[in-house]
Each structure stands twice: as C-alpha cells, then as structure tokens.
C-alpha cells in the first residue's frame, strides 16, 4: 500500500476504523494500544479475513510506536468511553493525560502527519493535541460533525421514507449536548428540509440528533457507538488520502472565522491532501449564531480547565 494510517486505541472505534480502512484498501493500518495483545490479536484476526474478502492492505497491531513511523494520518481513539449517565466532560482529566502521551509519541515518529482526534471530550482533546504537537490547524482536527450529521441525515431519511443518499445535513458546534443542527441547510435531493417537514417534526429530529450518542449508550450499557463513528472517520481519511477536497463538518481551530479565535468548534471544512485546507463560512441567523455561541462557551469552559 502506498499510504499508512495509524490508529491509536484498538477498542471499538479504533478497531472498526482500522477494519474499514483496510477493507477498502485505502492504506496499510498500524494499530497501537496500551493493551498490546488486544491490538496484535485484532490485527491478526482482521488479516485472516483478507483472503476471504480479498483486500490487500496490511494491518498490524501492538503496543509500540516504532511501526507508526511515517504515517500519513494518525487517528487517535485512545481513552475511556462514556458509561451510562456519564457526560463527555467527565472524561476530561483522564483523557487529557492519555492524549498527551499518545500525541507526543506519534509526533516523534511522524512529524509530518495529520492528526484526526476522536477521543472525548472531543473539542478539548483537539486542543490538547494541538498544544502537544505544535501542529498548524491544517494538520490537527477532530471527528464529530460527520457523525452528528450522519445521524441527522438518517433521522430525516427515516421520517420522510426516502433514501439516505438523497439527504444532506449539517451539524455545527461542539460535540456535546450543545451541538447545533442546522435544518435550514439540510436538503433532500436539493429540496430544503423546511419545505418538506413541519417545524415540530424538524425540532424533534434536532433533539434526537443532539442525543444521538446517549441514545446508543443507553442501549449498549457498556461502551458507546462505534459503527457510525468509525464510518465517519473513514470518510475523513478517504477525503484526505484521495485529495477529494470534500466539505465535511469537523472540529477545527477557528482563527477569526464565525467570530471565534483560537477555539476548536465544529464547522464545515474542506479536506484534502493538505489536511484541513479551508474553513467554509456559512451565513447564520441570529438564533443559529446564539446557539453556536452557547456551544462555543461550553468548549471554552473545558479548554480553560485543561492542564497541558
Ligand atoms: O464523535 C466522536 N468524536 C466520538 C468519540 C464517537 C464515538 C466515541 N468517541 C470517543 O472515542 C469515546 O468517548 C472515547 O473517548 C473514544 C474511544 O471510544 P471506544 O468506544 O473505541 O472506546 P474503547 O472501546 O474503550 O477503546 C479505547 C481504547 C482501549 O482499547 C484502551 O486500551 C485504549 O483505548 N487506550 C490506550 N491506547 C493507547 N495508549 C493509551 N494511553 C491508552 N489508554 C487507553
């Protein structure tokens, strides 16, 4: 394979991401986990499926970082997942420590890599990764918006009984309870959503989207969502490796856009070989701006308490 992607954390999201990348032959994948045998075992198990599925990418796994050297992209999923009743923010202190260690090791071996952060609380972990790596914002950003938007798209498609392929939607803001679904920018094969659904139905979809993560946690009891999150990471990885210039909502360090400075906020961004190549500015109504401000405040509060 021409490309190499490292996935740190061989848990639910990490391993499923590795599997998706390899099965599509996007890159060779190196999985790293403190549970070294877990990473090694999952890698071997996945490779034993290769003759059946017929993919030629190589997946390896272990506890060391030497095999990650020269990675095009490093996806960080290492950390603790939410348990029922636990907020994403409760994870802050523990996952800050983990992120710090992981990013230091990654950057040591792949100084030119692009970091995609997945660990929660997402926006704060992006800031930890940025501080520790010293990378420009083009090479350190987070996955959340693609997942939140996919959930919204699914809920819209189900409500209207139309193909998911026809539905586009955007969710802005932090990856938390204050995320901002933007139904005004949602379309069904080009038709604006507000023309197809009542305001009450749209608000119900917004609510379900905001609680999409918790809905899955309540089913699983242990651990959180991973099929849709890993698909979301795959979308970002493919956009970068294939230089698609795809516009995807990501957690990006804003530098003046949307009126915010030096803060990670979920906004539409263009992803290509250079990583996060451009922040796309949408015009927002007064209410949408207020919702985004609330979300940004929540991220700011977390970032201020970071100890890195
Ligand atoms: O939208 C999003 N951004 C998210 C975020 C969607 C889904 C999951 N989200 C978060 O990702 C979740 O709240 C967690 O913080 C991470 C990973 O979720 P996952 O469900 O994959 O958690 P697991 O299955 O517990 O896996 C975490 C793995 C586990 O195997 C640990 O042994 C490993 O991380 N781990 C480490 N690996 C390397 N180095 C260190 N220090 C380390 N610590 C734990």
PDB file of C-alpha atoms in Angstrom, residues 32-169:
ATOM      1  CA  UNK A  32      -1.433   0.824  18.778  1.00  0.00           C
ATOM      2  CA  UNK A  33      -2.937   0.188  22.189  1.00  0.00           C
ATOM      3  CA  UNK A  34      -1.678   0.007  25.774  1.00  0.00           C
ATOM      4  CA  UNK A  35      -3.376  -3.354  25.627  1.00  0.00           C
ATOM      5  CA  UNK A  36      -0.715  -4.505  23.153  1.00  0.00           C
ATOM      6  CA  UNK A  37      -2.033  -8.049  22.767  1.00  0.00           C
ATOM      7  CA  UNK A  38      -5.520  -6.779  22.077  1.00  0.00           C
ATOM      8  CA  UNK A  39      -4.167  -4.686  19.188  1.00  0.00           C
ATOM      9  CA  UNK A  40      -1.990  -7.541  17.914  1.00  0.00           C
ATOM     10  CA  UNK A  41      -4.813 -10.058  18.162  1.00  0.00           C
ATOM     11  CA  UNK A  42      -7.385  -7.873  16.436  1.00  0.00           C
ATOM     12  CA  UNK A  43      -4.917  -7.099  13.641  1.00  0.00           C
ATOM     13  CA  UNK A  44      -4.258 -10.807  13.081  1.00  0.00           C
ATOM     14  CA  UNK A  45      -7.967 -11.638  13.213  1.00  0.00           C
ATOM     15  CA  UNK A  46      -8.709  -8.957  10.595  1.00  0.00           C
ATOM     16  CA  UNK A  47      -5.858 -10.108   8.350  1.00  0.00           C
ATOM     17  CA  UNK A  48      -7.187 -13.660   8.450  1.00  0.00           C
ATOM     18  CA  UNK A  49     -10.330 -12.269   6.807  1.00  0.00           C
ATOM     19  CA  UNK A  50      -8.255 -10.795   3.960  1.00  0.00           C
ATOM     20  CA  UNK A  51      -8.125 -13.998   1.853  1.00  0.00           C
ATOM     21  CA  UNK A  52     -11.918 -14.265   2.045  1.00  0.00           C
ATOM     22  CA  UNK A  53     -12.724 -10.615   1.447  1.00  0.00           C
ATOM     23  CA  UNK A  54      -9.826 -10.136  -0.942  1.00  0.00           C
ATOM     24  CA  UNK A  55      -8.220  -6.971   0.372  1.00  0.00           C
ATOM     25  CA  UNK A  56      -4.508  -6.343   0.031  1.00  0.00           C
ATOM     26  CA  UNK A  57      -3.909  -3.818   2.789  1.00  0.00           C
ATOM     27  CA  UNK A  58      -1.792  -4.878   5.761  1.00  0.00           C
ATOM     28  CA  UNK A  59      -2.997  -4.423   9.333  1.00  0.00           C
ATOM     29  CA  UNK A  60      -0.561  -4.760  12.226  1.00  0.00           C
ATOM     30  CA  UNK A  61      -1.063  -4.129  15.907  1.00  0.00           C
ATOM     31  CA  UNK A  62       0.905  -3.847  19.125  1.00  0.00           C
ATOM     32  CA  UNK A  63       1.975  -1.560  21.917  1.00  0.00           C
ATOM     33  CA  UNK A  64       4.964   0.211  20.364  1.00  0.00           C
ATOM     34  CA  UNK A  65       5.149   3.315  18.217  1.00  0.00           C
ATOM     35  CA  UNK A  66       8.140   2.416  16.017  1.00  0.00           C
ATOM     36  CA  UNK A  67       5.896   0.798  13.343  1.00  0.00           C
ATOM     37  CA  UNK A  68       3.863   4.019  13.108  1.00  0.00           C
ATOM     38  CA  UNK A  69       6.825   5.955  11.653  1.00  0.00           C
ATOM     39  CA  UNK A  70       5.983   7.955   8.545  1.00  0.00           C
ATOM     40  CA  UNK A  71       2.200   7.731   8.890  1.00  0.00           C
ATOM     41  CA  UNK A  72       0.197   9.936   6.527  1.00  0.00           C
ATOM     42  CA  UNK A  73      -2.613  10.148   9.062  1.00  0.00           C
ATOM     43  CA  UNK A  74      -2.850   9.235  12.751  1.00  0.00           C
ATOM     44  CA  UNK A  75      -6.323   8.695  14.186  1.00  0.00           C
ATOM     45  CA  UNK A  76      -6.483   8.972  17.973  1.00  0.00           C
ATOM     46  CA  UNK A  77      -9.271   6.992  19.626  1.00  0.00           C
ATOM     47  CA  UNK A  78      -7.341   6.090  22.786  1.00  0.00           C
ATOM     48  CA  UNK A  79      -9.100   6.829  26.004  1.00  0.00           C
ATOM     49  CA  UNK A  80     -12.053   5.916  28.088  1.00  0.00           C
ATOM     50  CA  UNK A  81     -15.522   5.694  26.565  1.00  0.00           C
ATOM     51  CA  UNK A  82     -18.618   7.102  28.227  1.00  0.00           C
ATOM     52  CA  UNK A  83     -20.631   4.946  30.595  1.00  0.00           C
ATOM     53  CA  UNK A  84     -24.396   5.474  31.078  1.00  0.00           C
ATOM     54  CA  UNK A  85     -25.061   8.678  32.998  1.00  0.00           C
ATOM     55  CA  UNK A  86     -21.513   9.915  32.428  1.00  0.00           C
ATOM     56  CA  UNK A  87     -21.105  13.113  30.438  1.00  0.00           C
ATOM     57  CA  UNK A  88     -18.428  13.541  27.793  1.00  0.00           C
ATOM     58  CA  UNK A  89     -16.920  16.181  30.025  1.00  0.00           C
ATOM     59  CA  UNK A  90     -16.372  13.778  32.935  1.00  0.00           C
ATOM     60  CA  UNK A  91     -13.794  12.161  30.760  1.00  0.00           C
ATOM     61  CA  UNK A  92     -11.730  15.318  30.547  1.00  0.00           C
ATOM     62  CA  UNK A  93      -8.971  14.784  33.092  1.00  0.00           C
ATOM     63  CA  UNK A  94      -8.269  11.143  32.349  1.00  0.00           C
ATOM     64  CA  UNK A  95      -8.284  11.500  28.606  1.00  0.00           C
ATOM     65  CA  UNK A  96      -6.108  14.634  28.703  1.00  0.00           C
ATOM     66  CA  UNK A  97      -3.334  12.535  30.247  1.00  0.00           C
ATOM     67  CA  UNK A  98      -3.774   9.814  27.651  1.00  0.00           C
ATOM     68  CA  UNK A  99      -3.851  12.255  24.727  1.00  0.00           C
ATOM     69  CA  UNK A 100      -0.716  13.982  25.900  1.00  0.00           C
ATOM     70  CA  UNK A 101       1.267  10.774  25.991  1.00  0.00           C
ATOM     71  CA  UNK A 102      -0.136   9.417  22.730  1.00  0.00           C
ATOM     72  CA  UNK A 103       0.352  12.597  20.687  1.00  0.00           C
ATOM     73  CA  UNK A 104       3.924  13.051  21.929  1.00  0.00           C
ATOM     74  CA  UNK A 105       4.821   9.553  20.763  1.00  0.00           C
ATOM     75  CA  UNK A 106       3.034   9.891  17.432  1.00  0.00           C
ATOM     76  CA  UNK A 107       4.655  13.183  16.542  1.00  0.00           C
ATOM     77  CA  UNK A 108       8.076  11.853  17.480  1.00  0.00           C
ATOM     78  CA  UNK A 109       7.730   9.164  14.804  1.00  0.00           C
ATOM     79  CA  UNK A 110       5.641  11.041  12.217  1.00  0.00           C
ATOM     80  CA  UNK A 111       6.444  14.751  12.407  1.00  0.00           C
ATOM     81  CA  UNK A 112       4.599  15.481   9.144  1.00  0.00           C
ATOM     82  CA  UNK A 113       1.451  13.512   9.905  1.00  0.00           C
ATOM     83  CA  UNK A 114      -2.146  14.696  10.008  1.00  0.00           C
ATOM     84  CA  UNK A 115      -3.848  14.079  13.368  1.00  0.00           C
ATOM     85  CA  UNK A 116      -7.541  13.212  13.464  1.00  0.00           C
ATOM     86  CA  UNK A 117      -8.771  13.260  17.046  1.00  0.00           C
ATOM     87  CA  UNK A 118     -11.757  11.138  18.069  1.00  0.00           C
ATOM     88  CA  UNK A 119     -11.403  10.817  21.853  1.00  0.00           C
ATOM     89  CA  UNK A 120     -13.947  12.677  24.019  1.00  0.00           C
ATOM     90  CA  UNK A 121     -14.483  15.330  25.137  1.00  0.00           C
ATOM     91  CA  UNK A 122     -13.698  15.916  21.505  1.00  0.00           C
ATOM     92  CA  UNK A 123     -13.150  19.641  21.173  1.00  0.00           C
ATOM     93  CA  UNK A 124     -10.990  19.845  24.284  1.00  0.00           C
ATOM     94  CA  UNK A 125      -8.939  16.817  23.187  1.00  0.00           C
ATOM     95  CA  UNK A 126      -8.284  18.559  19.865  1.00  0.00           C
ATOM     96  CA  UNK A 127      -6.830  21.476  21.826  1.00  0.00           C
ATOM     97  CA  UNK A 128      -4.652  19.129  23.875  1.00  0.00           C
ATOM     98  CA  UNK A 129      -3.375  17.527  20.655  1.00  0.00           C
ATOM     99  CA  UNK A 130      -2.692  20.920  19.114  1.00  0.00           C
ATOM    100  CA  UNK A 131      -0.740  22.155  22.134  1.00  0.00           C
ATOM    101  CA  UNK A 132       1.289  18.976  22.481  1.00  0.00           C
ATOM    102  CA  UNK A 133       2.031  18.583  18.763  1.00  0.00           C
ATOM    103  CA  UNK A 134       2.553  22.246  17.969  1.00  0.00           C
ATOM    104  CA  UNK A 135       0.983  21.440  14.567  1.00  0.00           C
ATOM    105  CA  UNK A 136      -0.748  24.093  12.473  1.00  0.00           C
ATOM    106  CA  UNK A 137      -4.531  23.749  12.374  1.00  0.00           C
ATOM    107  CA  UNK A 138      -4.348  22.206   8.904  1.00  0.00           C
ATOM    108  CA  UNK A 139      -2.864  19.078  10.499  1.00  0.00           C
ATOM    109  CA  UNK A 140      -4.829  18.675  13.721  1.00  0.00           C
ATOM    110  CA  UNK A 141      -8.613  18.499  13.846  1.00  0.00           C
ATOM    111  CA  UNK A 142     -11.397  16.350  15.171  1.00  0.00           C
ATOM    112  CA  UNK A 143     -14.138  13.989  14.056  1.00  0.00           C
ATOM    113  CA  UNK A 144     -17.617  14.710  15.359  1.00  0.00           C
ATOM    114  CA  UNK A 145     -19.615  16.668  12.809  1.00  0.00           C
ATOM    115  CA  UNK A 146     -19.585  13.925  10.188  1.00  0.00           C
ATOM    116  CA  UNK A 147     -21.085  11.561  12.756  1.00  0.00           C
ATOM    117  CA  UNK A 148     -23.618  14.006  14.155  1.00  0.00           C
ATOM    118  CA  UNK A 149     -24.662  14.999  10.621  1.00  0.00           C
ATOM    119  CA  UNK A 150     -24.951  11.361   9.542  1.00  0.00           C
ATOM    120  CA  UNK A 151     -27.295  10.744  12.451  1.00  0.00           C
ATOM    121  CA  UNK A 152     -29.377  13.733  11.462  1.00  0.00           C
ATOM    122  CA  UNK A 153     -29.407  12.560   7.827  1.00  0.00           C
ATOM    123  CA  UNK A 154     -30.566   9.123   8.894  1.00  0.00           C
ATOM    124  CA  UNK A 155     -33.362  10.516  11.048  1.00  0.00           C
ATOM    125  CA  UNK A 156     -34.542  12.777   8.202  1.00  0.00           C
ATOM    126  CA  UNK A 157     -34.481   9.924   5.679  1.00  0.00           C
ATOM    127  CA  UNK A 158     -36.456   7.693   8.048  1.00  0.00           C
ATOM    128  CA  UNK A 159     -39.033  10.388   8.764  1.00  0.00           C
ATOM    129  CA  UNK A 160     -39.582  11.095   5.060  1.00  0.00           C
ATOM    130  CA  UNK A 161     -39.157   7.494   3.932  1.00  0.00           C
ATOM    131  CA  UNK A 162     -36.571   8.475   1.317  1.00  0.00           C
ATOM    132  CA  UNK A 163     -33.101   7.188   0.509  1.00  0.00           C
ATOM    133  CA  UNK A 164     -30.349   8.252   2.907  1.00  0.00           C
ATOM    134  CA  UNK A 165     -28.306   9.034  -0.194  1.00  0.00           C
ATOM    135  CA  UNK A 166     -30.617  11.923  -1.024  1.00  0.00           C
ATOM    136  CA  UNK A 167     -30.310  13.605   2.346  1.00  0.00           C
ATOM    137  CA  UNK A 168     -27.668  16.181   3.252  1.00  0.00           C
ATOM    138  CA  UNK A 169     -27.457  17.924   6.596  1.00  0.00           C
TER     139      UNK A 169
END
